[in-house]
Amino acid sequence: MLKSFFIRANKDETNIKKGKKMARKLLIAGNWKMNGLLKDGVDLAKGVAAEVKSLGKTDLEFLVCPPFPILTFVKKALRGAKVALGAQDCHFDVKGAHTGDVSPVMLTDVGCTYVILGHSERRADHDESNELISKKTIAAHQNGLKTIVCIGETEAERDEGKTIDVCTKQILGSVPSCADAKNTVIAYEPVWAIGTGKTPTSKDVQEVHAAIRKVLSKKLGKSIANKMRILYGGSVKPSNAKEFLSLEDVDGALIGGASLKVEDFLGIAKNAVK
Ligand code: PGA
């Protein structure tokens, strides 16, 4: 009697968890980084658009994030396909004397609905702090953009067993309190897995994602945390997509290298299961 109660209770718990994942639409996001000239970008966007159209109705949300100079052209090439446009960074000011920077308003003006913020390459190459990323996130939200806030540990930090501590600090510092499930997506990207072909085990990924959701719950409340999407990023490809995307707390992927080939990007999407 007692045993069957526990079996039932566990089953109910699984269903509730499954329900939560079902409620979070999987996001398949391509981060093109500093790759491709105008023609490459337009061809890639056209290819992605055609393939996404041919998939028909799906439960997936698609996004591509090309370099700044080709955003407008990519937007045009995506016409008619359900593929959102995003940028890879923005400034926290809307205009002014910031040579070389791009404001969130400029991004919405050319059709972006998303911006990636705090990618580890920007944290490393441009010394971006959690505080700066939080400021940019607030500005992006105030100007109508959804944000993908990136976090993740280095190899040394992982070896020292600091993964969860590092991710916790990054979330607390770079996700502002105005973040909610509609305007913010988190991307967990272990720095050592980016572009290397190395990946954590799926058990490790699930563990970190669950820990991230716990921190989000403390910071933003349980209801927001349960609805907020947490993407995995770092050497995602068609052959490992199912393994990661079927995990309970993984709600999509942020894809670098494999987003530069139509068949790989769509191959990942086709392996996305809830
Ligand atoms: P990768 O990059 O898929 O090439 O590892 C992911 C990212 O940096 O967003």
Coordinates of C-alpha atoms and ligand atoms in Angstrom, one line a residue:
M1 CA 0.0 0.0 0.0
L2 CA 2.7 2.4 1.1
K3 CA 4.9 1.2 -1.7
S4 CA 2.2 1.9 -4.3
F5 CA 1.6 5.3 -2.8
F6 CA 5.3 6.2 -3.3
I7 CA 5.3 4.8 -6.9
R8 CA 2.2 6.9 -7.6
A9 CA 3.7 10.0 -5.9
N10 CA 6.9 9.6 -7.9
K11 CA 5.0 9.2 -11.1
D12 CA 3.0 12.3 -10.4
E13 CA 6.2 14.2 -9.7
T14 CA 7.6 13.1 -13.0
N15 CA 4.5 14.2 -14.8
I16 CA 4.6 17.6 -13.1
K17 CA 8.2 18.0 -14.1
K18 CA 7.5 16.9 -17.7
G19 CA 4.6 19.4 -17.7
K20 CA 7.0 22.1 -16.8
K21 CA 9.4 21.3 -19.6
M22 CA 6.4 21.1 -22.0
A23 CA 5.4 24.6 -21.0
R24 CA 8.9 25.9 -22.0
K25 CA 9.2 26.1 -25.8
L26 CA 12.6 24.8 -26.9
L27 CA 14.7 27.6 -28.5
I28 CA 17.2 26.6 -31.2
A29 CA 19.5 29.6 -31.5
G30 CA 22.4 30.1 -33.8
N31 CA 25.3 32.3 -32.7
W32 CA 27.2 33.0 -35.9
K33 CA 29.9 34.9 -34.1
M34 CA 32.4 36.8 -36.3
N35 CA 31.8 34.6 -39.3
G36 CA 30.7 35.0 -42.9
L37 CA 30.6 37.9 -45.4
L38 CA 27.4 39.3 -46.8
K39 CA 26.8 36.6 -49.4
D40 CA 27.6 33.8 -46.9
G41 CA 25.2 35.2 -44.4
V42 CA 22.4 35.7 -46.9
D43 CA 22.8 32.2 -48.4
L44 CA 22.8 30.7 -44.9
A45 CA 19.7 32.6 -43.8
K46 CA 17.9 31.6 -47.0
G47 CA 18.8 28.0 -46.5
V48 CA 17.6 28.1 -42.8
A49 CA 14.4 29.9 -43.8
A50 CA 13.6 27.3 -46.5
E51 CA 14.2 24.3 -44.2
V52 CA 12.3 25.8 -41.3
K53 CA 9.4 26.5 -43.6
S54 CA 9.5 22.9 -44.9
L55 CA 9.3 21.6 -41.3
G56 CA 5.8 23.1 -41.1
K57 CA 4.3 23.6 -37.6
T58 CA 6.7 22.7 -34.8
D59 CA 7.0 23.2 -31.1
L60 CA 10.4 24.9 -31.6
E61 CA 11.4 28.5 -31.7
F62 CA 14.2 29.4 -34.1
L63 CA 16.7 32.2 -33.8
V64 CA 19.8 33.3 -35.7
C65 CA 22.3 35.9 -34.5
P66 CA 24.5 37.2 -37.3
P67 CA 27.2 39.8 -37.1
F68 CA 26.0 43.5 -37.0
P69 CA 26.8 44.6 -40.6
I70 CA 24.6 41.9 -42.2
L71 CA 21.6 42.0 -39.8
T72 CA 19.4 43.9 -42.2
F73 CA 20.2 41.6 -45.1
V74 CA 19.7 38.5 -43.1
K75 CA 16.3 39.9 -41.9
K76 CA 15.3 40.2 -45.6
A77 CA 16.5 36.7 -46.4
L78 CA 14.5 35.2 -43.6
R79 CA 11.2 36.8 -44.8
G80 CA 8.2 34.6 -44.4
A81 CA 10.0 32.0 -42.2
K82 CA 9.4 31.7 -38.4
V83 CA 13.0 32.5 -37.6
A84 CA 13.8 35.3 -35.2
L85 CA 16.7 37.7 -35.6
G86 CA 19.1 38.5 -32.8
A87 CA 22.4 40.4 -32.3
Q88 CA 25.5 39.3 -30.3
D89 CA 25.9 42.3 -28.1
C90 CA 24.6 45.8 -27.4
H91 CA 25.5 48.9 -25.4
F92 CA 23.5 50.0 -22.4
D93 CA 23.0 53.5 -23.7
V94 CA 20.4 54.2 -26.5
K95 CA 22.7 56.7 -28.3
G96 CA 25.6 59.0 -28.0
A97 CA 29.4 59.1 -27.9
H98 CA 30.3 55.4 -27.8
T99 CA 32.5 54.8 -30.8
G100 CA 32.2 51.3 -32.2
D101 CA 29.2 50.4 -30.1
V102 CA 25.6 49.5 -31.1
S103 CA 22.6 50.5 -29.1
P104 CA 19.6 48.3 -28.3
V105 CA 17.3 50.7 -30.2
M106 CA 19.4 50.3 -33.4
L107 CA 18.9 46.6 -33.1
T108 CA 15.1 46.7 -32.8
D109 CA 15.1 49.3 -35.6
V110 CA 16.5 46.7 -38.0
G111 CA 14.2 43.9 -36.8
C112 CA 16.1 42.2 -34.0
T113 CA 14.0 40.7 -31.2
Y114 CA 16.8 39.1 -29.3
V115 CA 20.3 40.0 -28.2
I116 CA 23.0 37.7 -26.7
L117 CA 24.7 39.3 -23.7
G118 CA 27.7 38.2 -21.6
H119 CA 29.0 35.6 -23.9
S120 CA 32.2 34.2 -22.5
E121 CA 34.1 35.5 -25.5
R122 CA 32.9 39.0 -24.7
R123 CA 33.6 38.5 -21.0
A124 CA 37.2 37.4 -21.9
D125 CA 38.0 39.6 -25.0
H126 CA 36.3 42.8 -23.7
D127 CA 36.6 42.3 -19.9
E128 CA 32.8 42.4 -19.5
S129 CA 31.8 42.2 -15.9
N130 CA 28.6 40.8 -14.4
E131 CA 27.6 44.4 -13.5
L132 CA 28.1 45.6 -17.1
I133 CA 26.1 42.6 -18.5
S134 CA 23.3 43.4 -16.0
K135 CA 23.2 47.0 -17.2
K136 CA 23.1 45.9 -20.8
T137 CA 20.3 43.4 -20.0
I138 CA 18.2 46.1 -18.4
A139 CA 18.7 48.5 -21.3
A140 CA 17.8 45.7 -23.8
H141 CA 14.6 45.0 -21.9
Q142 CA 13.7 48.7 -21.7
N143 CA 14.0 48.9 -25.5
G144 CA 12.0 45.8 -26.3
L145 CA 14.6 43.2 -26.8
K146 CA 14.7 39.7 -25.3
T147 CA 18.0 38.7 -23.8
I148 CA 20.1 35.6 -23.8
V149 CA 22.3 36.0 -20.8
C150 CA 25.4 33.6 -21.0
I151 CA 27.1 32.1 -18.1
G152 CA 29.6 29.2 -17.7
E153 CA 32.8 28.1 -16.0
T154 CA 36.4 27.8 -17.3
E155 CA 38.2 24.5 -17.4
A156 CA 40.3 25.4 -14.3
E157 CA 37.2 26.4 -12.4
R158 CA 35.6 23.1 -13.3
D159 CA 38.7 21.2 -12.2
E160 CA 38.6 23.0 -8.9
G161 CA 34.9 21.9 -8.4
K162 CA 33.7 25.5 -8.6
T163 CA 31.2 25.2 -11.5
I164 CA 28.0 25.8 -9.5
D165 CA 29.6 28.6 -7.5
V166 CA 30.8 30.4 -10.6
C167 CA 27.4 30.0 -12.3
T168 CA 25.6 31.2 -9.2
K169 CA 27.8 34.3 -9.0
Q170 CA 27.3 35.0 -12.7
I171 CA 23.5 34.7 -12.4
L172 CA 23.2 36.8 -9.3
G173 CA 25.5 39.5 -10.8
S174 CA 24.4 39.6 -14.5
V175 CA 20.7 38.8 -14.4
P176 CA 18.8 41.9 -13.2
S177 CA 15.7 41.7 -11.1
C178 CA 13.5 42.9 -14.0
A179 CA 14.2 39.6 -15.8
D180 CA 11.3 37.4 -16.3
A181 CA 10.5 34.3 -18.4
K182 CA 9.3 36.4 -21.4
N183 CA 12.3 38.8 -21.6
T184 CA 15.2 36.5 -20.6
V185 CA 16.7 33.2 -21.5
I186 CA 19.8 31.9 -19.8
A187 CA 22.5 30.0 -21.7
Y188 CA 24.8 27.7 -19.8
E189 CA 28.0 27.4 -21.8
P190 CA 31.0 25.8 -20.2
V191 CA 33.9 27.9 -21.6
W192 CA 36.0 24.7 -22.2
A193 CA 33.3 23.2 -24.3
I194 CA 32.9 26.1 -26.7
G195 CA 34.3 25.3 -30.1
T196 CA 36.4 22.4 -28.8
G197 CA 34.3 19.4 -29.5
K198 CA 34.4 18.6 -25.8
T199 CA 31.2 18.4 -23.8
P200 CA 30.2 17.7 -20.2
T201 CA 28.2 14.5 -19.7
S202 CA 24.4 14.8 -19.9
K203 CA 24.3 14.1 -16.1
D204 CA 26.6 17.1 -15.5
V205 CA 24.6 19.3 -17.7
Q206 CA 21.3 18.4 -16.0
E207 CA 22.9 18.9 -12.6
V208 CA 24.1 22.4 -13.5
H209 CA 20.9 23.4 -15.2
A210 CA 18.9 22.3 -12.2
A211 CA 21.2 24.3 -9.9
I212 CA 20.8 27.3 -12.2
R213 CA 17.0 27.0 -11.9
K214 CA 17.3 26.9 -8.1
V215 CA 19.3 30.1 -8.1
L216 CA 16.8 31.8 -10.5
S217 CA 14.0 30.7 -8.2
K218 CA 15.7 32.3 -5.2
K219 CA 16.4 35.5 -7.2
L220 CA 13.2 35.9 -9.3
G221 CA 10.7 33.6 -7.6
K222 CA 9.7 30.0 -8.3
S223 CA 7.0 30.8 -10.9
I224 CA 9.4 32.8 -13.1
A225 CA 12.2 30.3 -12.7
N226 CA 10.0 27.4 -13.7
K227 CA 9.0 29.2 -16.9
M228 CA 12.4 30.6 -17.8
R229 CA 14.3 28.8 -20.5
I230 CA 17.9 27.6 -19.9
L231 CA 19.8 26.7 -23.0
Y232 CA 22.9 24.5 -23.2
G233 CA 25.7 25.7 -25.4
G234 CA 29.2 24.3 -26.2
S235 CA 29.9 21.9 -29.1
V236 CA 26.3 21.0 -29.8
K237 CA 25.9 19.1 -33.0
P238 CA 23.3 16.9 -34.6
S239 CA 24.8 13.7 -33.1
N240 CA 24.6 14.9 -29.4
A241 CA 21.6 17.2 -29.7
K242 CA 19.1 14.5 -28.5
E243 CA 21.2 13.7 -25.5
F244 CA 21.2 17.3 -24.3
L245 CA 17.9 18.6 -25.5
S246 CA 15.9 15.7 -23.9
L247 CA 17.1 16.7 -20.4
E248 CA 14.5 17.9 -18.0
D249 CA 16.0 21.4 -17.4
V250 CA 17.5 22.0 -20.9
D251 CA 15.2 24.2 -22.9
G252 CA 17.1 24.6 -26.1
A253 CA 20.6 25.1 -27.4
L254 CA 22.9 28.0 -28.3
I255 CA 24.9 26.8 -31.2
G256 CA 28.1 28.3 -32.6
G257 CA 30.0 26.3 -35.2
A258 CA 27.2 24.0 -36.2
S259 CA 24.8 26.9 -36.8
L260 CA 27.0 27.9 -39.8
K261 CA 25.8 24.9 -41.9
V262 CA 22.1 24.6 -42.7
E263 CA 22.1 20.8 -42.4
D264 CA 23.8 20.8 -39.0
F265 CA 21.6 23.6 -37.6
L266 CA 18.4 21.9 -38.8
G267 CA 19.9 18.5 -37.9
I268 CA 20.1 19.7 -34.3
A269 CA 16.5 21.0 -34.5
K270 CA 15.3 17.6 -35.8
N271 CA 16.8 15.9 -32.8
A272 CA 15.1 18.3 -30.3
V273 CA 12.7 16.3 -28.3
K274 CA 10.6 17.2 -25.3
Ligands
PGA1 P1 30.1 26.2 -30.3 O1 29.8 27.6 -29.7 O2 28.7 25.5 -30.6 O3 30.9 26.4 -31.6 O4 30.8 25.4 -29.3 C1 28.7 27.8 -28.9 C2 28.7 29.3 -28.4 O5 29.8 29.9 -28.2 O6 27.6 29.9 -28.3

